[in-house]
mmCIF file of C-alpha atoms in Angstrom:
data_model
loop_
_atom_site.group_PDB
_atom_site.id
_atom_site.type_symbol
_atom_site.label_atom_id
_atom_site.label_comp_id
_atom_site.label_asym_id
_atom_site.label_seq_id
_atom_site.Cartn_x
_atom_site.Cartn_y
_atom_site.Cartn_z
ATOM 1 C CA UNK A 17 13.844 -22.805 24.030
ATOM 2 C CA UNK A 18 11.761 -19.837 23.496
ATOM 3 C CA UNK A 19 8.560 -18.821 20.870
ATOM 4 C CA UNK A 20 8.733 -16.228 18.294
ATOM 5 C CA UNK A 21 5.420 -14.711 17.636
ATOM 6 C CA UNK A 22 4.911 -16.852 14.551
ATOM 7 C CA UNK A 23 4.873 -19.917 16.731
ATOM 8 C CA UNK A 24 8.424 -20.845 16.301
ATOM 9 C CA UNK A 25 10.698 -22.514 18.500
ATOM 10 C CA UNK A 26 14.205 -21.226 18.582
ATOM 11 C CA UNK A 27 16.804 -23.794 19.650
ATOM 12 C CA UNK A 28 20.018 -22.626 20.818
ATOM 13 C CA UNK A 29 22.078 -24.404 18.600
ATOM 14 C CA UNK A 30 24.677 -23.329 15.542
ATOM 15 C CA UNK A 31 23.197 -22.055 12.545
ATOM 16 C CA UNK A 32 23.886 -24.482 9.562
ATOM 17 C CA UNK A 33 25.350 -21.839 7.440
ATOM 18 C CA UNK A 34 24.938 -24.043 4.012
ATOM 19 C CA UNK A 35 21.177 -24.605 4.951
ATOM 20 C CA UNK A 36 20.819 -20.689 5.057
ATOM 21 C CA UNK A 37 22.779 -19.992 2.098
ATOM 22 C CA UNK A 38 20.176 -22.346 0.053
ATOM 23 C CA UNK A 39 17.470 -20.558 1.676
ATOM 24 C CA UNK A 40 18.423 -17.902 0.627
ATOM 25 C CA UNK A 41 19.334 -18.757 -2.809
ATOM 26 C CA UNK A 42 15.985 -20.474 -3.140
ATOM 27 C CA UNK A 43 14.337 -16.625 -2.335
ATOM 28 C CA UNK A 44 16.678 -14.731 -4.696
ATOM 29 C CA UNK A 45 15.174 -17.263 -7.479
ATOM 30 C CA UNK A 46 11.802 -17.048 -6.922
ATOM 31 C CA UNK A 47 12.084 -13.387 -6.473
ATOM 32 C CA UNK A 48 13.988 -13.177 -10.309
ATOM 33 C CA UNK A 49 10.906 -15.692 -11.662
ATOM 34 C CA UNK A 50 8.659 -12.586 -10.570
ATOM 35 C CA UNK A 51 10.691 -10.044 -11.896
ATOM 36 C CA UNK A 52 11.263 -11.763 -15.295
ATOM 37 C CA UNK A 53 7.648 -13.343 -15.753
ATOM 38 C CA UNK A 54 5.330 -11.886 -13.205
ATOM 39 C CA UNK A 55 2.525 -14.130 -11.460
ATOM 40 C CA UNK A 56 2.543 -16.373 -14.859
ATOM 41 C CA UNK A 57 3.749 -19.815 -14.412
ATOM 42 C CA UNK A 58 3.506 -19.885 -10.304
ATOM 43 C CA UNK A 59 1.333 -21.872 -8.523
ATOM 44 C CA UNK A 60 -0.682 -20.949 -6.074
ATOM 45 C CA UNK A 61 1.871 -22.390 -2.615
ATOM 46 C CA UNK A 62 5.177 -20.215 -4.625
ATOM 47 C CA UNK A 63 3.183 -17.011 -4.421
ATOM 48 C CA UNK A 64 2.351 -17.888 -1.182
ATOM 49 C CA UNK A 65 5.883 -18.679 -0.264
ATOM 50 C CA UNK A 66 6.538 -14.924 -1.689
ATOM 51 C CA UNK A 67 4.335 -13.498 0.270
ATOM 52 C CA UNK A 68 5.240 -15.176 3.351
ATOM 53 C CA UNK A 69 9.198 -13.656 2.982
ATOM 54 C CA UNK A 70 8.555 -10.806 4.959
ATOM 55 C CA UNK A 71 6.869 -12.316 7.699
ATOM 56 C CA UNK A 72 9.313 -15.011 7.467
ATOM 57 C CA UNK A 73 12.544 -13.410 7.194
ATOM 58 C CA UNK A 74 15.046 -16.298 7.926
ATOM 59 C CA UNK A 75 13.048 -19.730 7.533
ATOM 60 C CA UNK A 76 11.849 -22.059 4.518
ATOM 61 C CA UNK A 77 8.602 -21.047 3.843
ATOM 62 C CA UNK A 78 7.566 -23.470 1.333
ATOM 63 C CA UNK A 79 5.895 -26.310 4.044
ATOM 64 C CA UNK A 80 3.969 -23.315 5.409
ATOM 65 C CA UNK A 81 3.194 -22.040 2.064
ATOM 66 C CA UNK A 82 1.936 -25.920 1.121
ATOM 67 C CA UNK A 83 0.316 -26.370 4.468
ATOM 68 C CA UNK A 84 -2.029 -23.726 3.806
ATOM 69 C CA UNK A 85 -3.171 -24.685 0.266
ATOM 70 C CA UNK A 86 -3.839 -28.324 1.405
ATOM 71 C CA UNK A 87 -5.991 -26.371 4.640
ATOM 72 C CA UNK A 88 -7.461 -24.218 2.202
ATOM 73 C CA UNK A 89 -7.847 -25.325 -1.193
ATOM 74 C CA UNK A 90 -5.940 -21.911 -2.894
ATOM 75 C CA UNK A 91 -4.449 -19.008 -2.879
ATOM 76 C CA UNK A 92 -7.956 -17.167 -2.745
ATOM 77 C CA UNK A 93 -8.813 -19.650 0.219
ATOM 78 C CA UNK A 94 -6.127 -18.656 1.841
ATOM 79 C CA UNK A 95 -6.200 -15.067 2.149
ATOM 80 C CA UNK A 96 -10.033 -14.849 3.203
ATOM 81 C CA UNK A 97 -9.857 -17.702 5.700
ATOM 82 C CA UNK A 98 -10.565 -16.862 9.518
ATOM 83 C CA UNK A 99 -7.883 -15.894 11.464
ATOM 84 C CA UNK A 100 -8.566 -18.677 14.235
ATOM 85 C CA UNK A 101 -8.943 -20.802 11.615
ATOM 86 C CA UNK A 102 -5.160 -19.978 10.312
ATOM 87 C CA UNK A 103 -3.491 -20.561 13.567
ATOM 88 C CA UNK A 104 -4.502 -24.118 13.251
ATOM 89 C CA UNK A 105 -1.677 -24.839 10.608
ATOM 90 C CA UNK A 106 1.356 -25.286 12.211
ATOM 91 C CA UNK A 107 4.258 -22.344 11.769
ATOM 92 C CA UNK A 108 1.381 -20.015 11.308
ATOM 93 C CA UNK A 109 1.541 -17.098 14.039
ATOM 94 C CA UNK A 110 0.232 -13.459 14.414
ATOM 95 C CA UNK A 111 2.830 -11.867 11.785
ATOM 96 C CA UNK A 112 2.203 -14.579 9.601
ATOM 97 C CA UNK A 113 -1.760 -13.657 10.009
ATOM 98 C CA UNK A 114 -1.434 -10.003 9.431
ATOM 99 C CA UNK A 115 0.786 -10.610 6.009
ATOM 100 C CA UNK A 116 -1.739 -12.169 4.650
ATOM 101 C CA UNK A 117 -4.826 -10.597 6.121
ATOM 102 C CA UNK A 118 -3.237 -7.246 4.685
ATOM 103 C CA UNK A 119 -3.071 -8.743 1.159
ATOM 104 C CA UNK A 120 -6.636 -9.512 1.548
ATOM 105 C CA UNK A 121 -6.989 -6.384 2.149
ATOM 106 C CA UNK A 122 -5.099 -5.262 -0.539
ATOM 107 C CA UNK A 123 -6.986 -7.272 -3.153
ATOM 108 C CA UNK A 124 -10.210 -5.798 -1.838
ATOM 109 C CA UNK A 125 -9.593 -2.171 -2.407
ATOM 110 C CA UNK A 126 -7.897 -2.806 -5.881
ATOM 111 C CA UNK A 127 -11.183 -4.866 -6.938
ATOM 112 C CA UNK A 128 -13.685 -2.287 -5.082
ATOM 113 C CA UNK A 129 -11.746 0.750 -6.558
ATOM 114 C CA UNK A 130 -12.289 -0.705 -10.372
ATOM 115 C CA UNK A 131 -16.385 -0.187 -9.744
ATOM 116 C CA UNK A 132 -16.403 2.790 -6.650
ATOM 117 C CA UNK A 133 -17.160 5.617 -9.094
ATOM 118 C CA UNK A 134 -20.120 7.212 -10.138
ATOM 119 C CA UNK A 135 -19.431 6.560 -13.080
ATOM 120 C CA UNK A 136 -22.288 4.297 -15.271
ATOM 121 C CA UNK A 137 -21.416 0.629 -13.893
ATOM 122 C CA UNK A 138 -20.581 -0.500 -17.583
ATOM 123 C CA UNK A 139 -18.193 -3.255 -16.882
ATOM 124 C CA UNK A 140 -19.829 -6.250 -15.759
ATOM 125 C CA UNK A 141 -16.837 -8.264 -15.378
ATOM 126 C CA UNK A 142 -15.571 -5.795 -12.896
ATOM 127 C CA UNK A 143 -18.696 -6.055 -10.719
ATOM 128 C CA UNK A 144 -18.344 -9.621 -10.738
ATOM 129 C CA UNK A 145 -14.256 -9.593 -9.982
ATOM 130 C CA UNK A 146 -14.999 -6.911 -6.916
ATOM 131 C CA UNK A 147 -17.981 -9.426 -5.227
ATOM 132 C CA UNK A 148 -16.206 -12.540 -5.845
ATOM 133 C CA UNK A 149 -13.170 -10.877 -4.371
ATOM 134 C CA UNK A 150 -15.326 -9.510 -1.269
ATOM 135 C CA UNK A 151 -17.778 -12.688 -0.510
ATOM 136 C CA UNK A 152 -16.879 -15.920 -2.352
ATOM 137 C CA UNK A 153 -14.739 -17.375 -0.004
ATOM 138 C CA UNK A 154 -16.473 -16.498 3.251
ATOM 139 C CA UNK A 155 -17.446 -19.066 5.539
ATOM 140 C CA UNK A 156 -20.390 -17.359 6.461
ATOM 141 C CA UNK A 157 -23.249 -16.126 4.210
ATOM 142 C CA UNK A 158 -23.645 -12.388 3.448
ATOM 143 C CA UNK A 159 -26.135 -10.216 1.777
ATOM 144 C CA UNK A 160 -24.777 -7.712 0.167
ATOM 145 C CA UNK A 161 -26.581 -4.797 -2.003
ATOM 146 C CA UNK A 162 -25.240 -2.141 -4.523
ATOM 147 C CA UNK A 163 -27.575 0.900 -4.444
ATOM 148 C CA UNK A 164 -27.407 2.453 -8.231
ATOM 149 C CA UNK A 165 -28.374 6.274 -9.101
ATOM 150 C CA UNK A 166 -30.282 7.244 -12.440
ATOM 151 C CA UNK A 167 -27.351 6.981 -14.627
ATOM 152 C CA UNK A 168 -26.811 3.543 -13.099
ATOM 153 C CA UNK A 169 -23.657 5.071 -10.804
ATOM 154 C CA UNK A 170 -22.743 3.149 -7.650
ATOM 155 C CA UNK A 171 -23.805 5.201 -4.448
ATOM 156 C CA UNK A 172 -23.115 2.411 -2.019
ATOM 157 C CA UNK A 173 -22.047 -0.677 -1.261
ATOM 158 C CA UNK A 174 -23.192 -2.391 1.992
ATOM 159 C CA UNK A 175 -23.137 -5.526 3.647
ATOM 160 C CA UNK A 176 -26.747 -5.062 5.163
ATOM 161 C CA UNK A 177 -26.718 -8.966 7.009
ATOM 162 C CA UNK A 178 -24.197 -11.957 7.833
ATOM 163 C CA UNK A 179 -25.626 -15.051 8.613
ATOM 164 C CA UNK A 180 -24.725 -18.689 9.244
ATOM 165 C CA UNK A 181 -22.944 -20.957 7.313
ATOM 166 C CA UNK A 182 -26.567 -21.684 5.431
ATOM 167 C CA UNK A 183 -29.064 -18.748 6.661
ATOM 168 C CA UNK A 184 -28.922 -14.677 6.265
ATOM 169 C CA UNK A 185 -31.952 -13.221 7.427
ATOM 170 C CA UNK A 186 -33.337 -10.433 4.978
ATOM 171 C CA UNK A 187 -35.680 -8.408 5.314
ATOM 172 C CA UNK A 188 -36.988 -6.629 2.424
ATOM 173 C CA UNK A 189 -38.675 -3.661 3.584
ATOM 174 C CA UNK A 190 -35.246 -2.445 5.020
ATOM 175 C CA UNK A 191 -33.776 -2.917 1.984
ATOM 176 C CA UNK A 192 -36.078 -0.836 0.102
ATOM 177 C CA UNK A 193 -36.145 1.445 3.039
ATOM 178 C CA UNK A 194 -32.175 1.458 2.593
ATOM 179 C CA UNK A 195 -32.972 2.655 -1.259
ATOM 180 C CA UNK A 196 -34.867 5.187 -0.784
ATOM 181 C CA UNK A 197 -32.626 6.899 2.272
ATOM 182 C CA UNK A 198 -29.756 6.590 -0.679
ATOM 183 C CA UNK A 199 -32.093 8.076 -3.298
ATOM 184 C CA UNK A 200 -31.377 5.240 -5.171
ATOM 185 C CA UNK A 201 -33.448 4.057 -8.126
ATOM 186 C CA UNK A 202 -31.740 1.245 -8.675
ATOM 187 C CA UNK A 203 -30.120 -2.000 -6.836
ATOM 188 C CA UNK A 204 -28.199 -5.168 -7.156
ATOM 189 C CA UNK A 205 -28.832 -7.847 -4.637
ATOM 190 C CA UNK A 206 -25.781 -10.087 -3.977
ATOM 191 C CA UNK A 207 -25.143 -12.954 -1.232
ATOM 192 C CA UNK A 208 -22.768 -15.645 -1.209
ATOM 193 C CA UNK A 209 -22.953 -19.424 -0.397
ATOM 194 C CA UNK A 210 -20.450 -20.693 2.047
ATOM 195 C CA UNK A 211 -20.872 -24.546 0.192
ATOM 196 C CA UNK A 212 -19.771 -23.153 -2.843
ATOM 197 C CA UNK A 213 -22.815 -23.941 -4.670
ATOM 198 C CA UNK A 214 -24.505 -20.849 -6.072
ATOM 199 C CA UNK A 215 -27.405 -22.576 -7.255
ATOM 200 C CA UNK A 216 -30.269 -20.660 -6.037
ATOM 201 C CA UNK A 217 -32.494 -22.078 -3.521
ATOM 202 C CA UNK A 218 -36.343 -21.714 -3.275
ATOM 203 C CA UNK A 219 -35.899 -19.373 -0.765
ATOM 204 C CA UNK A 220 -33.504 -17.098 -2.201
ATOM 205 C CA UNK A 221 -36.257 -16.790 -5.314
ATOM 206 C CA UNK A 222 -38.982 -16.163 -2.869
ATOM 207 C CA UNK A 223 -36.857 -13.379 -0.832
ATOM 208 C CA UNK A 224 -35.731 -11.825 -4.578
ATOM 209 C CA UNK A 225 -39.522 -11.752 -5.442
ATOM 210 C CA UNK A 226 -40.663 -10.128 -2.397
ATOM 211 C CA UNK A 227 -37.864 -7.267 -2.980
ATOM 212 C CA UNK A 228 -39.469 -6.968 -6.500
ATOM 213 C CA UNK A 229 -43.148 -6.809 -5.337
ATOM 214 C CA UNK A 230 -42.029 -4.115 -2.461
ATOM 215 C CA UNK A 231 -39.801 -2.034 -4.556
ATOM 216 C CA UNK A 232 -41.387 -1.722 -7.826
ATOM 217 C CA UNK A 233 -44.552 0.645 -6.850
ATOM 218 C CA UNK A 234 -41.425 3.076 -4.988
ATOM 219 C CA UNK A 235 -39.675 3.505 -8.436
ATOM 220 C CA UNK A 236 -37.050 1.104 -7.718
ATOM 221 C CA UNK A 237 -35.911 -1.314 -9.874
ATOM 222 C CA UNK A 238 -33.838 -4.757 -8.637
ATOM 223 C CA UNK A 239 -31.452 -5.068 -11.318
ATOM 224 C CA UNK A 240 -29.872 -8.508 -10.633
ATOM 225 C CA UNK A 241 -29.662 -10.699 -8.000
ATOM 226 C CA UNK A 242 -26.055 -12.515 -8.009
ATOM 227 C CA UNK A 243 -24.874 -16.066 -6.033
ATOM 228 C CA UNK A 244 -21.331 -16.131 -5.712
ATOM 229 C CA UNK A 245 -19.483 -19.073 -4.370
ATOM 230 C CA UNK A 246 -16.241 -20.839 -4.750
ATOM 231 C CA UNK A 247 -17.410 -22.930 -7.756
ATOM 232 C CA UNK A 248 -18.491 -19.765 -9.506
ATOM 233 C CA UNK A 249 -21.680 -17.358 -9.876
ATOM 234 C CA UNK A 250 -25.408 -17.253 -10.901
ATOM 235 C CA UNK A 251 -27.583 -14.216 -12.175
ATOM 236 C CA UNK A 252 -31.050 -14.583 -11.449
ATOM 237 C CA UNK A 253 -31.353 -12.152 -14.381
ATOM 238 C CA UNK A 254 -29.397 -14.643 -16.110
ATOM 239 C CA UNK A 255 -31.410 -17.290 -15.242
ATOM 240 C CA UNK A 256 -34.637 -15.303 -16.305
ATOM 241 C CA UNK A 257 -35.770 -15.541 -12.962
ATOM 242 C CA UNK A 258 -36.235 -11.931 -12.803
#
């Protein structure tokens, strides 16, 4: 017996042509769901299972597809989980791993493309899709700051730390310092929790103030400060902590 790539083990026996006949009847329905109604109506392991077609060309991928979402919680979960992390579930190998790193991927540059413009940031929602997309299901924390122009335009986007599962050291000076470099008169701060809490802590409002007290006499204003994590999001604007 030998191992495909995705961690398979190929016996040399007959193929059970009725079992692959079902298979693929099973894939030519799911497929003609899509087609008819879209994502409506799936869960999250049957888009998953779609997904998984290509990298899966002649096997069931429903137990792998179910496998993960127990592992991972969703579809979302999925997608952004560690790649060491994946191999752990059983039938899960490299091309397996790539398929659905790339939709990650995928995801992230639709989501980021909606708010990279210069344009005057005036969807909200959009900002909120792109950062949950980027940070809310990483297992490590992140801070993350979008430097704004005049007009309120997005110059950058930058992951400035990454942290621990609980800690991301920040350091406000270089943040500011990052501002002014950008000519940027404006910035969100953003960082995720990897407990999927985004309550703030006490020293997330101390760090926010800090930014404040620096940036303020520089001409640089701190928009919003935003939590995401898998339970949802906090503004500290929102919370009138700013």
């Amino acid at each position: 017996m030998a191992a495909t790539p995705d961690g398979f083990e190929e016996k040399a026996i007959k193929p059970d042509k009725s079992k692959k006949s079902d298979d693929e009847g099973h894939r030519e329905r799911l497929r003609q769901r899509f087609r008819d109604h879209g994502p409506n109506g799936f869960a999250d392991y049957e888009l998953l299972e779609l997904l998984l077609f290509s990298a899966i060309p002649r096997r069931d991928t429903k137990p792998i597809a179910k496998a993960l979402i127990g592992k991972f919680g969703s579809f979302s979960g999925v997608l952004a989980a560690p790649r060491k992390r994946l191999k752990e579930v059983e039938g899960v190998g490299e091309k397996v791993i790539d398929t659905l790193k790339l939709a990650q991927a995928t995801a992230l540059r639709f989501a980021r493309g909606e708010v990279d413009t210069r344009a005057p940031l005036s969807s909200w929602s959009k900002v909120i899709d792109y950062i949950r997309t980027a940070m809310a299901f990483s297992e490590v924390e992140e801070f993350r700051i979008l430097f704004l122009d005049k007009r309120n335009g997005l110059l950058a986007d930058e992951v400035q730390q990454t942290g621990t599962v609980d800690h991301t050291p920040v350091y406000p000076r270089e943040v500011i310092r990052r501002a002014l470099e950008l000519s940027a008169t404006a910035i969100i701060l953003v960082h995720n929790h990897p407990s999927g809490d985004p309550t703030p802590s006490r020293a997330d409002i101390q760090m926010t103030k800090q930014i404040i007290e620096i940036a303020k006499p520089l001409g640089v204003e701190v928009h919003d400060h935003i939590i995401v994590g898998r339970e949802g999001q906090v503004s500290f604007r929102g919370l009138q902590l700013i």
